[in-house]
Amino acid sequence: MKDVKPLGIDKIAIIKRFKLLRLSLYLSLVTALSSCAAYPRLVNSPVDPGGRSLNSLAADISPAISGRYIVFVSEREQRQDIYLYDRQTQRTIALPGLNSLDTIAESPGVSADGRYIVFAGNRRGRSGIFIYDRETRQLRDLSENLDATVRNPSISANGSTVAFEANLNGQWDILVYNRNGQPLDLPTPVR
Amino acid sequence: MNRGESQSRWRRGWRRQLKPIALSLAISLGLGGCAGRGPEPPVALDSYYRDEQPALSGDGRLLAFVSGRDGTQSILLYDLQRRRFIDLPNLNRDDAIAESPSLSYSGRYIVYLASDRGRPEIELYDRITRRTQVLSSGYRGWVRHPRISPDGRYIVFQTGRRGQWDIEIIDRGPNIELDRQQ
């Protein structure tokens, strides 16, 4: 038989101290991991029944973000329209002359300064790639002289370039224009 | 047959043979020179196959899009200035469909939708580290149409979590390497 020595007071203190150390270690680990897991995280984007926020009681789709702006399509006015949301003021910005009653708007994009908005519009069965200038409040059809169905435009953040799809040869091809509607000089595939 | 006549016939025969030899020599030299040194000829952006969903980088220099040209659906990156494709190592996987690409300012970050086991996920590819990160893991709800901000910090997307289409914003945080902006 072995003698079981009772633990001395100093030994109990050591165990207690060790437990405390372990606890603090766990705690620091948990905080370190949770601060790690904090990003990427979702930004709170509340629903505004008044319709001046990013989300509404109707469908809000096809968002694009550039600088402080988010441009998207919303059905909050019972039509498919383009909206521009300012992340700084947390409000939508009025776009006079952009949305019209007879046009279905799709796939918007915005330049980082918020000046140019590009989107695909469908009016009376005819599609076009439109660019809206917020400074002059003018709307222009970039694909006016193109005899093709067009869709899915993208504008560069610096506002210089617009790319979109066109079904020119019985399939979807990509065309790249400058902001004024001139095609970029790119090599074409051998047909 | 005199001597002069046979000589001229020999000459004519030699000339006849010389032509194709010279031609093949010129062609091989021309092609060799093309492949070996000097700038490569520009490559066309479009193909015989469908090329869809264009996305420009913030500076307007690069264009990402979805192409069906390699028998699969993959994301390609084209340099509009140099008129050439840029390699994207580790981005396109054989077991996943990639769609809906978007680019940061200089095109360092590519955000897109990848579907491997039926459920689409928002993924971010860093062209410098050549690594992919899933941004929507653990997110409960259908995701669509991701778009990255020019600085690379924020991603907006379309979600069906509340039973209708809404918009959500992902913040990658203040400690990421921002893509350069204007």
Short mmCIF file of C-alpha atoms in Angstrom, two decimals:
data_model
loop_
_atom_site.label_atom_id
_atom_site.label_comp_id
_atom_site.label_asym_id
_atom_site.label_seq_id
_atom_site.Cartn_x
_atom_site.Cartn_y
_atom_site.Cartn_z
CA MET A 1 0.00 0.00 0.00
CA LYS A 2 1.13 3.46 -0.79
CA ASP A 3 0.74 6.40 1.45
CA VAL A 4 -1.58 8.99 -0.02
CA LYS A 5 -0.25 12.31 1.04
CA PRO A 6 -2.84 15.03 1.52
CA LEU A 7 -2.28 17.99 -0.74
CA GLY A 8 -0.52 20.86 0.87
CA ILE A 9 -2.01 24.33 0.88
CA ASP A 10 0.62 25.60 -1.55
CA LYS A 11 -0.24 22.79 -3.98
CA ILE A 12 -3.93 23.70 -3.94
CA ALA A 13 -2.96 27.28 -4.57
CA ILE A 14 -0.89 26.20 -7.58
CA ILE A 15 -3.81 24.20 -9.01
CA LYS A 16 -6.16 27.15 -8.44
CA ARG A 17 -3.71 29.46 -10.12
CA PHE A 18 -3.39 27.05 -13.03
CA LYS A 19 -7.18 26.93 -13.38
CA LEU A 20 -7.29 30.69 -13.44
CA LEU A 21 -4.56 30.75 -16.06
CA ARG A 22 -6.45 28.23 -18.18
CA LEU A 23 -9.64 30.26 -17.89
CA SER A 24 -7.93 33.46 -18.94
CA LEU A 25 -6.31 31.57 -21.82
CA TYR A 26 -9.71 30.33 -22.98
CA LEU A 27 -11.16 33.80 -22.67
CA SER A 28 -8.39 35.43 -24.70
CA LEU A 29 -8.71 32.68 -27.32
CA VAL A 30 -12.46 33.19 -27.59
CA THR A 31 -12.12 36.96 -27.96
CA ALA A 32 -9.32 36.55 -30.50
CA LEU A 33 -11.37 34.10 -32.58
CA SER A 34 -14.55 36.12 -32.39
CA SER A 35 -12.76 39.29 -33.46
CA CYS A 36 -11.37 37.22 -36.33
CA ALA A 37 -14.83 35.98 -37.25
CA ALA A 38 -16.28 39.49 -37.14
CA TYR A 39 -15.31 40.02 -40.80
CA PRO A 40 -16.54 39.53 -43.40
CA ARG A 41 -19.88 40.48 -41.89
CA LEU A 42 -23.26 41.72 -43.03
CA VAL A 43 -24.05 45.41 -42.85
CA ASN A 44 -27.50 46.12 -41.44
CA SER A 45 -29.72 47.26 -44.30
CA PRO A 46 -33.16 47.96 -42.85
CA VAL A 47 -36.47 47.90 -44.70
CA ASP A 48 -38.12 51.29 -45.07
CA PRO A 49 -41.89 51.09 -45.76
CA GLY A 50 -41.66 54.68 -47.04
CA GLY A 51 -39.47 53.44 -49.89
CA ARG A 52 -36.44 55.66 -49.36
CA SER A 53 -34.03 52.95 -48.27
CA LEU A 54 -32.13 50.12 -49.90
CA ASN A 55 -34.83 47.57 -49.14
CA SER A 56 -38.59 47.87 -49.37
CA LEU A 57 -41.69 45.71 -49.06
CA ALA A 58 -41.41 44.96 -52.81
CA ALA A 59 -38.65 43.17 -54.74
CA ASP A 60 -35.26 44.87 -54.81
CA ILE A 61 -32.82 43.26 -57.23
CA SER A 62 -29.58 43.55 -59.27
CA PRO A 63 -27.50 45.76 -56.94
CA ALA A 64 -24.15 47.29 -57.96
CA ILE A 65 -21.87 49.24 -55.60
CA SER A 66 -19.38 51.98 -56.52
CA GLY A 67 -17.94 54.45 -54.04
CA ARG A 68 -20.71 55.64 -51.71
CA TYR A 69 -23.46 54.65 -54.15
CA ILE A 70 -25.53 51.52 -54.65
CA VAL A 71 -27.66 51.36 -57.77
CA PHE A 72 -30.41 48.74 -58.09
CA VAL A 73 -33.77 47.81 -59.60
CA SER A 74 -36.89 48.01 -57.44
CA GLU A 75 -40.58 47.31 -57.86
CA ARG A 76 -41.59 49.54 -54.94
CA GLU A 77 -43.67 51.77 -57.23
CA GLN A 78 -45.31 48.72 -58.88
CA ARG A 79 -42.99 49.16 -61.88
CA GLN A 80 -39.48 48.00 -62.64
CA ASP A 81 -37.41 51.14 -62.03
CA ILE A 82 -33.80 52.16 -61.27
CA TYR A 83 -32.94 53.53 -57.81
CA LEU A 84 -29.74 55.12 -56.51
CA TYR A 85 -28.92 54.74 -52.82
CA ASP A 86 -26.38 56.96 -51.03
CA ARG A 87 -24.62 55.02 -48.25
CA GLN A 88 -23.55 58.26 -46.55
CA THR A 89 -26.99 59.84 -46.16
CA GLN A 90 -28.69 56.37 -46.11
CA ARG A 91 -31.35 57.63 -48.50
CA THR A 92 -32.27 57.09 -52.12
CA ILE A 93 -31.50 59.95 -54.50
CA ALA A 94 -34.05 61.28 -57.00
CA LEU A 95 -33.23 60.55 -60.64
CA PRO A 96 -35.37 63.00 -62.64
CA GLY A 97 -35.97 61.90 -66.21
CA LEU A 98 -34.46 58.46 -65.81
CA ASN A 99 -37.41 56.16 -65.20
CA SER A 100 -40.21 56.37 -67.73
CA LEU A 101 -43.61 54.72 -67.72
CA ASP A 102 -43.11 52.70 -70.90
CA THR A 103 -39.65 51.29 -70.13
CA ILE A 104 -38.60 48.20 -68.18
CA ALA A 105 -35.20 48.92 -66.63
CA GLU A 106 -32.65 46.20 -65.86
CA SER A 107 -29.02 45.56 -64.83
CA PRO A 108 -27.91 49.02 -63.65
CA GLY A 109 -24.36 50.17 -62.93
CA VAL A 110 -22.98 53.45 -61.55
CA SER A 111 -19.67 55.32 -61.73
CA ALA A 112 -17.85 55.89 -58.40
CA ASP A 113 -18.65 59.65 -58.42
CA GLY A 114 -22.33 58.82 -58.88
CA ARG A 115 -22.58 60.90 -62.05
CA TYR A 116 -23.19 58.20 -64.67
CA ILE A 117 -25.77 55.43 -64.44
CA VAL A 118 -25.91 52.81 -67.17
CA PHE A 119 -28.75 50.28 -67.57
CA ALA A 120 -30.57 48.08 -70.07
CA GLY A 121 -33.97 49.43 -71.04
CA ASN A 122 -36.76 47.70 -72.87
CA ARG A 123 -39.27 49.94 -74.55
CA ARG A 124 -42.03 48.62 -76.84
CA GLY A 125 -40.11 45.41 -77.57
CA ARG A 126 -36.90 47.24 -78.42
CA SER A 127 -33.87 46.99 -76.15
CA GLY A 128 -31.22 49.61 -75.60
CA ILE A 129 -28.19 50.35 -73.42
CA PHE A 130 -28.90 53.69 -71.78
CA ILE A 131 -26.52 56.06 -70.02
CA TYR A 132 -27.93 58.70 -67.68
CA ASP A 133 -25.88 61.76 -66.71
CA ARG A 134 -26.97 63.03 -63.29
CA GLU A 135 -25.36 66.39 -63.91
CA THR A 136 -27.19 67.21 -67.14
CA ARG A 137 -30.16 64.89 -66.36
CA GLN A 138 -29.89 63.55 -69.89
CA LEU A 139 -30.56 60.04 -71.04
CA ARG A 140 -28.81 58.60 -74.07
CA ASP A 141 -29.14 55.30 -75.95
CA LEU A 142 -25.60 54.04 -76.60
CA SER A 143 -26.79 51.15 -78.78
CA GLU A 144 -29.06 53.32 -80.97
CA ASN A 145 -27.28 52.42 -84.21
CA LEU A 146 -26.97 48.75 -83.39
CA ASP A 147 -29.48 46.39 -85.00
CA ALA A 148 -29.40 43.78 -82.23
CA THR A 149 -30.94 42.83 -78.91
CA VAL A 150 -28.74 44.13 -76.10
CA ARG A 151 -28.52 43.42 -72.36
CA ASN A 152 -26.34 43.23 -69.22
CA PRO A 153 -24.33 46.47 -69.36
CA SER A 154 -21.37 47.23 -67.07
CA ILE A 155 -19.79 50.67 -66.53
CA SER A 156 -16.26 51.15 -65.18
CA ALA A 157 -16.02 53.00 -61.84
CA ASN A 158 -14.16 55.88 -63.53
CA GLY A 159 -17.08 56.22 -65.97
CA SER A 160 -14.90 55.88 -69.08
CA THR A 161 -16.07 52.56 -70.52
CA VAL A 162 -19.28 50.58 -71.00
CA ALA A 163 -19.44 46.86 -71.93
CA PHE A 164 -22.61 44.96 -72.82
CA GLU A 165 -24.00 41.89 -74.56
CA ALA A 166 -25.41 41.97 -78.10
CA ASN A 167 -26.82 39.09 -80.14
CA LEU A 168 -25.20 40.05 -83.41
CA ASN A 169 -24.38 36.70 -84.97
CA GLY A 170 -27.06 34.48 -83.53
CA GLN A 171 -25.26 34.24 -80.21
CA TRP A 172 -24.32 36.57 -77.36
CA ASP A 173 -21.16 38.57 -77.96
CA ILE A 174 -19.60 41.30 -75.82
CA LEU A 175 -19.18 44.82 -77.17
CA VAL A 176 -17.08 47.50 -75.47
CA TYR A 177 -17.85 51.20 -76.05
CA ASN A 178 -16.51 54.40 -74.56
CA ARG A 179 -18.92 56.61 -72.64
CA ASN A 180 -19.80 58.61 -75.78
CA GLY A 181 -20.98 55.51 -77.63
CA GLN A 182 -17.96 54.82 -79.85
CA PRO A 183 -16.83 51.18 -80.01
CA LEU A 184 -13.34 50.46 -78.71
CA ASP A 185 -10.92 49.32 -81.39
CA LEU A 186 -10.70 45.62 -80.55
CA PRO A 187 -9.72 42.69 -82.79
CA THR A 188 -12.70 40.68 -84.07
CA PRO A 189 -12.74 36.89 -84.31
CA VAL A 190 -12.27 35.35 -87.78
CA ARG A 191 -15.71 34.28 -89.00
CA MET B 1 19.11 17.02 -128.93
CA ASN B 2 22.09 19.27 -128.58
CA ARG B 3 23.89 20.29 -125.45
CA GLY B 4 22.39 23.78 -125.09
CA GLU B 5 18.85 22.46 -125.26
CA SER B 6 19.38 19.92 -122.41
CA GLN B 7 21.05 22.57 -120.27
CA SER B 8 18.14 24.98 -120.58
CA ARG B 9 15.70 22.17 -119.79
CA TRP B 10 17.71 21.39 -116.65
CA ARG B 11 17.60 25.05 -115.70
CA ARG B 12 13.83 25.24 -116.20
CA GLY B 13 13.37 22.14 -114.03
CA TRP B 14 15.53 23.64 -111.29
CA ARG B 15 13.53 26.83 -111.41
CA ARG B 16 10.31 24.87 -111.11
CA GLN B 17 11.64 23.21 -107.98
CA LEU B 18 13.07 26.42 -106.56
CA LYS B 19 9.70 28.11 -106.31
CA PRO B 20 8.05 25.78 -103.73
CA ILE B 21 11.30 25.52 -101.78
CA ALA B 22 11.57 29.29 -101.50
CA LEU B 23 7.90 29.54 -100.62
CA SER B 24 8.06 26.94 -97.83
CA LEU B 25 11.26 28.58 -96.54
CA ALA B 26 9.55 31.97 -96.43
CA ILE B 27 6.48 30.55 -94.67
CA SER B 28 8.52 28.70 -92.04
CA LEU B 29 10.65 31.80 -91.46
CA GLY B 30 7.58 33.98 -91.17
CA LEU B 31 5.81 31.65 -88.75
CA GLY B 32 8.96 31.00 -86.75
CA GLY B 33 9.57 34.72 -86.42
CA CYS B 34 5.99 35.18 -85.33
CA ALA B 35 6.11 32.60 -82.57
CA GLY B 36 9.67 33.25 -81.48
CA ARG B 37 10.33 36.94 -81.05
CA GLY B 38 8.52 40.22 -81.29
CA PRO B 39 5.13 41.10 -79.82
CA GLU B 40 2.38 38.50 -80.08
CA PRO B 41 -0.57 39.48 -82.27
CA PRO B 42 -3.66 40.75 -80.42
CA VAL B 43 -6.31 38.20 -79.54
CA ALA B 44 -10.03 38.74 -80.15
CA LEU B 45 -12.31 39.08 -77.12
CA ASP B 46 -15.33 37.34 -78.65
CA SER B 47 -15.49 33.78 -79.96
CA TYR B 48 -17.83 31.46 -81.88
CA TYR B 49 -19.31 30.49 -78.52
CA ARG B 50 -21.53 32.49 -76.20
CA ASP B 51 -19.71 35.23 -74.30
CA GLU B 52 -21.85 36.77 -71.57
CA GLN B 53 -22.08 38.79 -68.37
CA PRO B 54 -19.36 41.40 -68.96
CA ALA B 55 -17.88 43.24 -65.96
CA LEU B 56 -15.35 46.07 -66.28
CA SER B 57 -12.63 46.87 -63.76
CA GLY B 58 -12.94 50.30 -62.14
CA ASP B 59 -10.20 51.77 -64.35
CA GLY B 60 -11.91 50.38 -67.46
CA ARG B 61 -8.86 48.38 -68.47
CA LEU B 62 -9.85 44.81 -67.70
CA LEU B 63 -13.00 42.92 -68.64
CA ALA B 64 -14.19 39.76 -66.90
CA PHE B 65 -16.92 37.66 -68.49
CA VAL B 66 -18.40 34.19 -68.74
CA SER B 67 -17.55 32.16 -71.83
CA GLY B 68 -18.64 28.78 -73.12
CA ARG B 69 -15.65 28.46 -75.43
CA ASP B 70 -13.73 25.70 -73.64
CA GLY B 71 -16.66 23.29 -73.50
CA THR B 72 -17.33 24.45 -69.94
CA GLN B 73 -18.70 27.62 -68.43
CA SER B 74 -15.75 29.58 -67.11
CA ILE B 75 -14.74 33.10 -66.15
CA LEU B 76 -12.19 34.76 -68.44
CA LEU B 77 -10.25 37.99 -67.93
CA TYR B 78 -9.31 40.15 -70.93
CA ASP B 79 -6.93 43.11 -70.99
CA LEU B 80 -8.56 45.74 -73.26
CA GLN B 81 -5.30 47.70 -73.64
CA ARG B 82 -2.93 44.84 -74.46
CA ARG B 83 -5.77 42.91 -76.14
CA ARG B 84 -4.86 39.65 -74.55
CA PHE B 85 -6.25 37.22 -71.98
CA ILE B 86 -4.87 37.09 -68.44
CA ASP B 87 -4.43 33.75 -66.65
CA LEU B 88 -6.56 33.10 -63.57
CA PRO B 89 -4.84 30.15 -61.86
CA ASN B 90 -7.03 28.15 -59.44
CA LEU B 91 -10.18 30.12 -60.26
CA ASN B 92 -12.15 27.91 -62.64
CA ARG B 93 -12.73 24.46 -61.16
CA ASP B 94 -14.03 21.50 -63.14
CA ASP B 95 -16.67 20.65 -60.53
CA ALA B 96 -18.26 24.12 -60.23
CA ILE B 97 -20.19 26.49 -62.46
CA ALA B 98 -18.98 30.08 -62.18
CA GLU B 99 -21.11 33.04 -63.20
CA SER B 100 -21.89 36.70 -62.56
CA PRO B 101 -18.31 38.05 -62.19
CA SER B 102 -17.43 41.55 -60.96
CA LEU B 103 -14.08 43.34 -60.59
CA SER B 104 -12.49 45.81 -58.18
CA TYR B 105 -10.72 49.00 -59.38
CA SER B 106 -7.54 47.49 -60.83
CA GLY B 107 -9.08 44.04 -61.15
CA ARG B 108 -7.17 42.60 -58.19
CA TYR B 109 -10.33 41.11 -56.66
CA ILE B 110 -12.88 39.10 -58.65
CA VAL B 111 -16.19 38.32 -56.94
CA TYR B 112 -18.49 35.78 -58.58
CA LEU B 113 -21.15 33.16 -57.96
CA ALA B 114 -19.97 29.53 -57.84
CA SER B 115 -22.28 26.52 -57.72
CA ASP B 116 -20.79 23.16 -56.93
CA ARG B 117 -23.32 21.19 -54.88
CA GLY B 118 -26.43 22.92 -56.20
CA ARG B 119 -26.22 25.83 -53.78
CA PRO B 120 -24.62 28.97 -55.16
CA GLU B 121 -21.98 30.66 -53.00
CA ILE B 122 -20.40 34.09 -53.30
CA GLU B 123 -16.66 33.68 -53.76
CA LEU B 124 -13.80 36.17 -53.85
CA TYR B 125 -10.65 35.51 -55.86
CA ASP B 126 -7.50 37.53 -55.15
CA ARG B 127 -5.29 37.78 -58.25
CA ILE B 128 -2.22 38.49 -56.13
CA THR B 129 -2.45 35.56 -53.71
CA ARG B 130 -4.27 33.42 -56.32
CA ARG B 131 -6.59 32.25 -53.55
CA THR B 132 -10.35 31.91 -53.33
CA GLN B 133 -12.43 32.76 -50.27
CA VAL B 134 -16.09 31.83 -49.76
CA LEU B 135 -17.93 34.91 -48.49
CA SER B 136 -21.41 33.44 -48.08
CA SER B 137 -20.59 30.35 -46.00
CA GLY B 138 -23.11 30.00 -43.20
CA TYR B 139 -25.48 32.46 -44.86
CA ARG B 140 -29.02 31.12 -44.76
CA GLY B 141 -30.81 32.09 -47.91
CA TRP B 142 -30.50 32.01 -51.66
CA VAL B 143 -27.85 34.38 -53.05
CA ARG B 144 -27.58 35.96 -56.52
CA HIS B 145 -25.86 38.75 -58.43
CA PRO B 146 -22.82 39.66 -56.25
CA ARG B 147 -20.98 42.92 -57.07
CA ILE B 148 -17.78 44.18 -55.42
CA SER B 149 -17.01 47.85 -54.68
CA PRO B 150 -14.02 49.37 -56.53
CA ASP B 151 -11.91 49.47 -53.32
CA GLY B 152 -12.68 45.79 -52.70
CA ARG B 153 -14.12 46.23 -49.21
CA TYR B 154 -17.87 45.84 -49.81
CA ILE B 155 -19.90 43.28 -51.72
CA VAL B 156 -23.61 43.77 -52.48
CA PHE B 157 -25.83 40.88 -53.46
CA GLN B 158 -29.41 39.83 -53.99
CA THR B 159 -30.94 37.55 -51.36
CA GLY B 160 -34.15 35.54 -51.03
CA ARG B 161 -33.83 35.06 -47.27
CA ARG B 162 -37.03 36.93 -46.38
CA GLY B 163 -39.14 35.19 -49.03
CA GLN B 164 -38.76 38.04 -51.53
CA TRP B 165 -35.75 39.57 -53.26
CA ASP B 166 -33.80 41.95 -51.06
CA ILE B 167 -30.34 43.50 -51.12
CA GLU B 168 -27.60 42.85 -48.57
CA ILE B 169 -24.11 44.27 -48.10
CA ILE B 170 -21.04 42.31 -46.94
CA ASP B 171 -18.25 44.30 -45.26
CA ARG B 172 -14.82 42.65 -45.58
CA GLY B 173 -13.58 44.90 -42.79
CA PRO B 174 -11.04 47.69 -42.33
CA ASN B 175 -8.01 45.40 -42.30
CA ILE B 176 -8.13 44.09 -45.86
CA GLU B 177 -5.73 45.34 -48.51
CA LEU B 178 -7.81 47.86 -50.46
CA ASP B 179 -7.52 47.94 -54.22
CA ARG B 180 -6.18 51.29 -55.33
CA GLN B 181 -8.82 53.88 -56.17
CA GLN B 182 -8.90 57.06 -58.22
#
